[in-house]
PDB file of N, CA and C in Angstrom:
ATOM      1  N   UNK A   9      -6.894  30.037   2.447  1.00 50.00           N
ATOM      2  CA  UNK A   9      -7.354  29.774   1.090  1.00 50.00           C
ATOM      3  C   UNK A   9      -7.849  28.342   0.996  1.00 50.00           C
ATOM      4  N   UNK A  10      -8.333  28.465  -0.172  1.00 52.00           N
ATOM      5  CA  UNK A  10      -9.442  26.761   0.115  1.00 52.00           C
ATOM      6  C   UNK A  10      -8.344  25.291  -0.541  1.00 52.00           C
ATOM      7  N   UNK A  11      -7.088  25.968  -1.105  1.00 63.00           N
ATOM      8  CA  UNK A  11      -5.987  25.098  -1.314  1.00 63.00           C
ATOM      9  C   UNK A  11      -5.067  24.480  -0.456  1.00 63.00           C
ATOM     10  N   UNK A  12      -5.304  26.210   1.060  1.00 69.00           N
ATOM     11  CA  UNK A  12      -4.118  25.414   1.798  1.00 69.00           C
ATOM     12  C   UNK A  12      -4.762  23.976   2.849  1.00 69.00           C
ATOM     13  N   UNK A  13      -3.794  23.317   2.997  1.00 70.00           N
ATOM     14  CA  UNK A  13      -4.517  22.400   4.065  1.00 70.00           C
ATOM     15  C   UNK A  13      -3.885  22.371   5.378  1.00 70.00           C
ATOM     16  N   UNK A  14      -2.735  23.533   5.614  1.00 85.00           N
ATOM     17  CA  UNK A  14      -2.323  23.392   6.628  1.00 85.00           C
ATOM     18  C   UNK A  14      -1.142  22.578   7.049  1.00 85.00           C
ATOM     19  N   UNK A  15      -0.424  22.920   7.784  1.00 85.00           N
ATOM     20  CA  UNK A  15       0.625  21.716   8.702  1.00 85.00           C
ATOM     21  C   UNK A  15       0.716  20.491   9.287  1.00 85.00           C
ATOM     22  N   UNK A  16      -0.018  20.497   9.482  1.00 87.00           N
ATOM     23  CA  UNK A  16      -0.730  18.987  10.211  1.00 87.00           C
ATOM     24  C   UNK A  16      -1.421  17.998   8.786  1.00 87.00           C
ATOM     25  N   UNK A  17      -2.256  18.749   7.950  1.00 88.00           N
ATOM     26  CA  UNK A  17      -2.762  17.633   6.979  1.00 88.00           C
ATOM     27  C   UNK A  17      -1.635  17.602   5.921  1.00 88.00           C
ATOM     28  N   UNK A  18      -0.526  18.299   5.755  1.00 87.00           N
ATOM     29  CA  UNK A  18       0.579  18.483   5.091  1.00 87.00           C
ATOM     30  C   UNK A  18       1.736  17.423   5.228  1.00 87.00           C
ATOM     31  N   UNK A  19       1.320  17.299   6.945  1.00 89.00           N
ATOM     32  CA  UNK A  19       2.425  16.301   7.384  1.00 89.00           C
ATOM     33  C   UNK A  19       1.672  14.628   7.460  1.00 89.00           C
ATOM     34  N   UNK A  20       0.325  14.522   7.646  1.00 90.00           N
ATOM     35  CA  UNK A  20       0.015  13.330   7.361  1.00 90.00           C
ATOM     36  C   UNK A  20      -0.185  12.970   5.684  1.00 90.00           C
ATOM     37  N   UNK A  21      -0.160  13.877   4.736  1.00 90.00           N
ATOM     38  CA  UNK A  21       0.057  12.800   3.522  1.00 90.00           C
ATOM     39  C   UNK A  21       1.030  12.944   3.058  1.00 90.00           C
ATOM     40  N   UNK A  22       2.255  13.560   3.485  1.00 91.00           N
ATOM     41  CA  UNK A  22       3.970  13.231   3.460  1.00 91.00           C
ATOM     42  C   UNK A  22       4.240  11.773   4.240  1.00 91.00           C
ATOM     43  N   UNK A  23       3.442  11.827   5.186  1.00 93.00           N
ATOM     44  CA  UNK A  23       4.159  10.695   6.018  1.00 93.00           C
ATOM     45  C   UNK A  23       3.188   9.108   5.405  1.00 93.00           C
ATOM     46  N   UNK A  24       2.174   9.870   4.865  1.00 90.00           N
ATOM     47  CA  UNK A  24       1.572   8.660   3.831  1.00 90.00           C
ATOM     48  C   UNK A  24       2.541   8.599   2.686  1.00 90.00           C
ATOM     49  N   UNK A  25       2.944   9.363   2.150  1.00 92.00           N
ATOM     50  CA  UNK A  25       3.705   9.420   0.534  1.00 92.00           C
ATOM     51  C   UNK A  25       4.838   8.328   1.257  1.00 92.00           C
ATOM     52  N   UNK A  26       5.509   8.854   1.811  1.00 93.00           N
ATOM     53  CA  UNK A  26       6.484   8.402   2.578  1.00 93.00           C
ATOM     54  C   UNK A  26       6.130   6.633   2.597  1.00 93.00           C
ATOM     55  N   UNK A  27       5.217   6.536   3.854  1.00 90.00           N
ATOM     56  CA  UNK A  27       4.881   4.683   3.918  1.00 90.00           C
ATOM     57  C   UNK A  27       4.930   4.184   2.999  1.00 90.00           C
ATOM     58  N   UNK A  28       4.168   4.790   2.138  1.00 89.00           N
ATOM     59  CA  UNK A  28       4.069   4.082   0.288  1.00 89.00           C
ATOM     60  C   UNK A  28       5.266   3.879  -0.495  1.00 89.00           C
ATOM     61  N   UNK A  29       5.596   4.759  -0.475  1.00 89.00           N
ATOM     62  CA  UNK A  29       6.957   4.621  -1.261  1.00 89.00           C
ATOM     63  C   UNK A  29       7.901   3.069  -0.710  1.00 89.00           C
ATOM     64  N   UNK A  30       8.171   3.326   0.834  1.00 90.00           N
ATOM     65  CA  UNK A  30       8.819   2.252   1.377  1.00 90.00           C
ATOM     66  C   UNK A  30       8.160   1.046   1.493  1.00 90.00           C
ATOM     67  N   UNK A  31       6.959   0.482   1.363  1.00 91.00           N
ATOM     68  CA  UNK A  31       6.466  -0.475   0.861  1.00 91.00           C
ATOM     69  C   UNK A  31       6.355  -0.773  -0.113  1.00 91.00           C
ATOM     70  N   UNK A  32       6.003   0.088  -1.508  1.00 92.00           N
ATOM     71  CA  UNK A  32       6.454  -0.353  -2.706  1.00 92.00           C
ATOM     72  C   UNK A  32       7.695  -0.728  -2.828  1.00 92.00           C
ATOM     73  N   UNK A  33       8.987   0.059  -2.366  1.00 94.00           N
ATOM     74  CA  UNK A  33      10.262  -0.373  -2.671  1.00 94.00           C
ATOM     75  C   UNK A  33      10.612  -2.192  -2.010  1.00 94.00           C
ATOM     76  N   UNK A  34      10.420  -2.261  -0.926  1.00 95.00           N
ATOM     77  CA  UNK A  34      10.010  -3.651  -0.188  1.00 95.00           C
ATOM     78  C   UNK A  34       9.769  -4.391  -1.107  1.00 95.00           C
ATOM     79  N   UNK A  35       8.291  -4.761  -1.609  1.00 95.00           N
ATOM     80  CA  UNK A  35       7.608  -5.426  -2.313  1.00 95.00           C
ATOM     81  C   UNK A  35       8.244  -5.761  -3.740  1.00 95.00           C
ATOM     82  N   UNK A  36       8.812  -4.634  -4.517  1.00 96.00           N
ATOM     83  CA  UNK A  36       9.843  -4.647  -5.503  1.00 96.00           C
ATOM     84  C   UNK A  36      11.177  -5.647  -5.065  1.00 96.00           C
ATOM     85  N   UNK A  37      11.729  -5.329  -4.003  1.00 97.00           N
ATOM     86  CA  UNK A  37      12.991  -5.645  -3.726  1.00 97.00           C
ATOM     87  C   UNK A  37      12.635  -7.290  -3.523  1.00 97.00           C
ATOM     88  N   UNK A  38      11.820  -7.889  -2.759  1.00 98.00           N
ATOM     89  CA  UNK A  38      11.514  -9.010  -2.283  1.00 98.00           C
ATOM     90  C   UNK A  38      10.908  -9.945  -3.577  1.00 98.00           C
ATOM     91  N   UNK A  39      10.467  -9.121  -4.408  1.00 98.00           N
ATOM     92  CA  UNK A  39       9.865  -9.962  -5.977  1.00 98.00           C
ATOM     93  C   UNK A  39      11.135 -10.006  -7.029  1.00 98.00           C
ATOM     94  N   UNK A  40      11.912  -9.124  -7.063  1.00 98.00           N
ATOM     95  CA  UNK A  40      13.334  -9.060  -7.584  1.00 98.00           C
ATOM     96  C   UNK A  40      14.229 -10.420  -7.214  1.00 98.00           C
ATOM     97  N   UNK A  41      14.013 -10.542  -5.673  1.00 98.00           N
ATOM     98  CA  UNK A  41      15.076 -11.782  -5.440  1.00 98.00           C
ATOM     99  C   UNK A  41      14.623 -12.615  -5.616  1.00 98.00           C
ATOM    100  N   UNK A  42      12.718 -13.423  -5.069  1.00 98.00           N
ATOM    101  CA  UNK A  42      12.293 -14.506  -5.624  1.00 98.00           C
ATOM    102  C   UNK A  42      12.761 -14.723  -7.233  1.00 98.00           C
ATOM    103  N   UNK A  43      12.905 -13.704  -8.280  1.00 98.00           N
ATOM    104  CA  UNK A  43      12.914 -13.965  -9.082  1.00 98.00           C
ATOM    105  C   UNK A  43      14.336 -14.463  -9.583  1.00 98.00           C
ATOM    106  N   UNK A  44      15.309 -13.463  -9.142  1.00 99.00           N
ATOM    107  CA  UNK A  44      16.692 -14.061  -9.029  1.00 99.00           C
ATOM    108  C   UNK A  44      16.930 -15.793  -8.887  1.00 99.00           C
ATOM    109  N   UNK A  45      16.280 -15.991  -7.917  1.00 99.00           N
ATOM    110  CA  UNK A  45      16.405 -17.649  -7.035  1.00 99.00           C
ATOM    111  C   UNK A  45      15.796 -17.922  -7.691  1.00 99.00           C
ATOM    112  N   UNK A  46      15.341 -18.239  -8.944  1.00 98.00           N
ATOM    113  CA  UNK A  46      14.725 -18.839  -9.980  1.00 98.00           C
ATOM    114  C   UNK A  46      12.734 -19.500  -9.080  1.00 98.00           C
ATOM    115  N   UNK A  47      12.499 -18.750  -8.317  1.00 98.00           N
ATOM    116  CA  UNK A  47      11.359 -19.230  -7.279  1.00 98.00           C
ATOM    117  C   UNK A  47      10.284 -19.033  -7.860  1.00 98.00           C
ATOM    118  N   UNK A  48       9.918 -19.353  -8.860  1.00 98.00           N
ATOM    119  CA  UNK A  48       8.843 -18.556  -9.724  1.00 98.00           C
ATOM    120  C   UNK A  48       7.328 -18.806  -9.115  1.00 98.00           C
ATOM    121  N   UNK A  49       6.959 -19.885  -8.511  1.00 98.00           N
ATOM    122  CA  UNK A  49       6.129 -20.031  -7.341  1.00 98.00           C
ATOM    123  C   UNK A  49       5.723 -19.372  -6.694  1.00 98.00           C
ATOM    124  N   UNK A  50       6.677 -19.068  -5.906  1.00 98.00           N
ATOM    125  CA  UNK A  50       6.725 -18.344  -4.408  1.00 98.00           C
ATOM    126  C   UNK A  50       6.622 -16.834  -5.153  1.00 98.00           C
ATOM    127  N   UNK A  51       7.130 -16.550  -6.354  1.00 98.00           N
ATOM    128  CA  UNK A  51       7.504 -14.990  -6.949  1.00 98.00           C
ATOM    129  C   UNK A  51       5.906 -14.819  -6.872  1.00 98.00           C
ATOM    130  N   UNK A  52       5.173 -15.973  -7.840  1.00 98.00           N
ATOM    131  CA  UNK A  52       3.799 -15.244  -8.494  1.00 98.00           C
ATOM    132  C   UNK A  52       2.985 -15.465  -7.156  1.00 98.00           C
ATOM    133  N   UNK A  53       2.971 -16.440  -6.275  1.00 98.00           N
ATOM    134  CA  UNK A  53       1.985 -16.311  -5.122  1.00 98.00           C
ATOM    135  C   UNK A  53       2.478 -15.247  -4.170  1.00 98.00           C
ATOM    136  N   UNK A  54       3.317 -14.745  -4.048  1.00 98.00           N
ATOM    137  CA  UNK A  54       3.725 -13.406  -3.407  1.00 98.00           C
ATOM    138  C   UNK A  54       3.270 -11.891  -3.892  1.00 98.00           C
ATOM    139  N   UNK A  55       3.612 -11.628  -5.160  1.00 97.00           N
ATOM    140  CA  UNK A  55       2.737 -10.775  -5.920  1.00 97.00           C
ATOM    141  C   UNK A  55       0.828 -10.739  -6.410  1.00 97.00           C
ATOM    142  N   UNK A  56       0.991 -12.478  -5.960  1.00 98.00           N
ATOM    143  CA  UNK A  56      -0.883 -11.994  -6.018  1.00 98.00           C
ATOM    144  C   UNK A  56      -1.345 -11.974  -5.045  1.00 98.00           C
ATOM    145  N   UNK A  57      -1.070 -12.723  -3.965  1.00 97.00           N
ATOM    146  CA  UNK A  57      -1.131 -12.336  -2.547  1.00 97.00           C
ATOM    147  C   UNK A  57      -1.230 -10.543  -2.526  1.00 97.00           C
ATOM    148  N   UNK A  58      -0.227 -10.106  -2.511  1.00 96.00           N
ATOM    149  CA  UNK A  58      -0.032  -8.828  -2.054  1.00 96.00           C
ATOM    150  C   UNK A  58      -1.107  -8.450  -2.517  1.00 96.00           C
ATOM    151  N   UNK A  59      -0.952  -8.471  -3.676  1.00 95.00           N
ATOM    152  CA  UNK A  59      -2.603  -7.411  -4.673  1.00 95.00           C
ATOM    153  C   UNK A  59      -3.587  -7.618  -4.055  1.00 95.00           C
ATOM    154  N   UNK A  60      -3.888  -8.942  -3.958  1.00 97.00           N
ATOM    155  CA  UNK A  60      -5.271  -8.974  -3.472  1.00 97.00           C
ATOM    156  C   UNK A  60      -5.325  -9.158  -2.204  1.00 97.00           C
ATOM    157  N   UNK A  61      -4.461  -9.114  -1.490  1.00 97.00           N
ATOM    158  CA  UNK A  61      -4.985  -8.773   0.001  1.00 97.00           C
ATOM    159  C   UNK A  61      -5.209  -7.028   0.403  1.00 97.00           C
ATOM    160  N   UNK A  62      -3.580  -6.400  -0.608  1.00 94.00           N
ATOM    161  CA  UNK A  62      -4.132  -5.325  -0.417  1.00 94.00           C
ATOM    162  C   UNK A  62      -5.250  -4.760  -0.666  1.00 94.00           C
ATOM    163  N   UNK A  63      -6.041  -4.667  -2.072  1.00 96.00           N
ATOM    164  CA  UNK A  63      -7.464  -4.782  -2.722  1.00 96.00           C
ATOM    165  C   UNK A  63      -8.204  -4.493  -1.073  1.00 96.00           C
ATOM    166  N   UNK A  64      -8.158  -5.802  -0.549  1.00 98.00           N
ATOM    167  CA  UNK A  64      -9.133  -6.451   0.573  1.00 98.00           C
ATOM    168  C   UNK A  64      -8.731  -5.781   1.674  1.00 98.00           C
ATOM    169  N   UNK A  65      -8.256  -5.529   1.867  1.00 97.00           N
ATOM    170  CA  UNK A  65      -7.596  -4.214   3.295  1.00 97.00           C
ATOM    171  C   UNK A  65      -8.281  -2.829   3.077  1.00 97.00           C
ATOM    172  N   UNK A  66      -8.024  -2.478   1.847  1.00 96.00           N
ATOM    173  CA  UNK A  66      -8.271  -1.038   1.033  1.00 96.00           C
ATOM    174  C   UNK A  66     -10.114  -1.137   1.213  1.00 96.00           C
ATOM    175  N   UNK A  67     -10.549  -2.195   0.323  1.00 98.00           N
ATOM    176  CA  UNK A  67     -11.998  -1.950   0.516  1.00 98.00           C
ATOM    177  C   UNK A  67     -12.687  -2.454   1.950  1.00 98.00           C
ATOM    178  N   UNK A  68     -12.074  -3.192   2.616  1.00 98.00           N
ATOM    179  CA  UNK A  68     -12.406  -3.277   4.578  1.00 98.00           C
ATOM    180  C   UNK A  68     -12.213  -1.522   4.842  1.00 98.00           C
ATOM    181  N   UNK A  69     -11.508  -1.377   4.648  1.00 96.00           N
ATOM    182  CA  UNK A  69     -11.247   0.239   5.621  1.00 96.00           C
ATOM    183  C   UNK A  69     -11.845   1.042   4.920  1.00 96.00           C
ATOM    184  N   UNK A  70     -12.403   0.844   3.443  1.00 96.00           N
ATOM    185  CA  UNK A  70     -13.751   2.270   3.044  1.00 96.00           C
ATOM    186  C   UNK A  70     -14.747   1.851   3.402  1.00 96.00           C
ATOM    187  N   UNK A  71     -14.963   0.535   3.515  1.00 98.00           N
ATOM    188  CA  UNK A  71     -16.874  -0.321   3.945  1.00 98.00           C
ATOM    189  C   UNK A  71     -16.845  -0.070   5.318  1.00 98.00           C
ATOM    190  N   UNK A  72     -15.703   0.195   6.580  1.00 97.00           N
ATOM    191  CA  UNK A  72     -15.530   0.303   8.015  1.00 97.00           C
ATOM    192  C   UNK A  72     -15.927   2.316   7.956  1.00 97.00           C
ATOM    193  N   UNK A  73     -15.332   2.566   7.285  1.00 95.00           N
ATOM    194  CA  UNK A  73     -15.134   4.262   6.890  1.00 95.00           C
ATOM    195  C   UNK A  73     -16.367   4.798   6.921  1.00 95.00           C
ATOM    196  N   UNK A  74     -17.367   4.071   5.419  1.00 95.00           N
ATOM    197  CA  UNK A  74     -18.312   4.619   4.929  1.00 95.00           C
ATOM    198  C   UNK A  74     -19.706   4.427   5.945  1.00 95.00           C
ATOM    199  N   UNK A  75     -19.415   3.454   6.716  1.00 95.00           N
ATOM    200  CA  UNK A  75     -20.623   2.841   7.913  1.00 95.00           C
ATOM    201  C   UNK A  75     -20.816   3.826   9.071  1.00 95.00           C
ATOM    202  N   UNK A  76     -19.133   4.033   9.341  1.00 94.00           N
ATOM    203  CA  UNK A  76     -18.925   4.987  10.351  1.00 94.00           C
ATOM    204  C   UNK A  76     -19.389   5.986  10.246  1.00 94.00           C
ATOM    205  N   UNK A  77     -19.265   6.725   9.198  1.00 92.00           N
ATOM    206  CA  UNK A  77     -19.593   8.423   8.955  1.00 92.00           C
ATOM    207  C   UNK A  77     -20.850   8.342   8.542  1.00 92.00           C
ATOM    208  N   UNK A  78     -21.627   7.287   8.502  1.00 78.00           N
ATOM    209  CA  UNK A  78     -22.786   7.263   8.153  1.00 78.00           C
ATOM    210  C   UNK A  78     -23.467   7.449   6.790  1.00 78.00           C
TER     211      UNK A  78
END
């Protein structure tokens, strides 16, 4: 059926759901304690860091993606 995707594409976006989850929790946990330690510095350049590097990772690998497949 044109819904199923099979075992294999079933198990790579579980094991994506999966990565995500444990990097969000990370990223939470590590902005939680800067904030604890009163680090408010290090808190906000850590959280914009992240964003925007991720941003910049995310759109490298669709501009690498979209070149590739032509």
């Amino acid at each position: 059926a044109a819904g199923d995707l099979g075992a294999s594409a079933l198990a790579v976006v579980g094991a994506g759901l999966a990565g995500g989850l444990s990097t969000f929790s990370t990223l939470a946990v590590d902005a939680v304690r800067l904030a604890n330690e009163r680090l408010w510095r290090l808190f906000w350049a850590y959280l914009a860091l992240t964003v925007v590097l991720g941003l910049a990772a995310s759109w490298a690998a669709w501009t690498v993606t979209s070149l590739a497949s032509g």
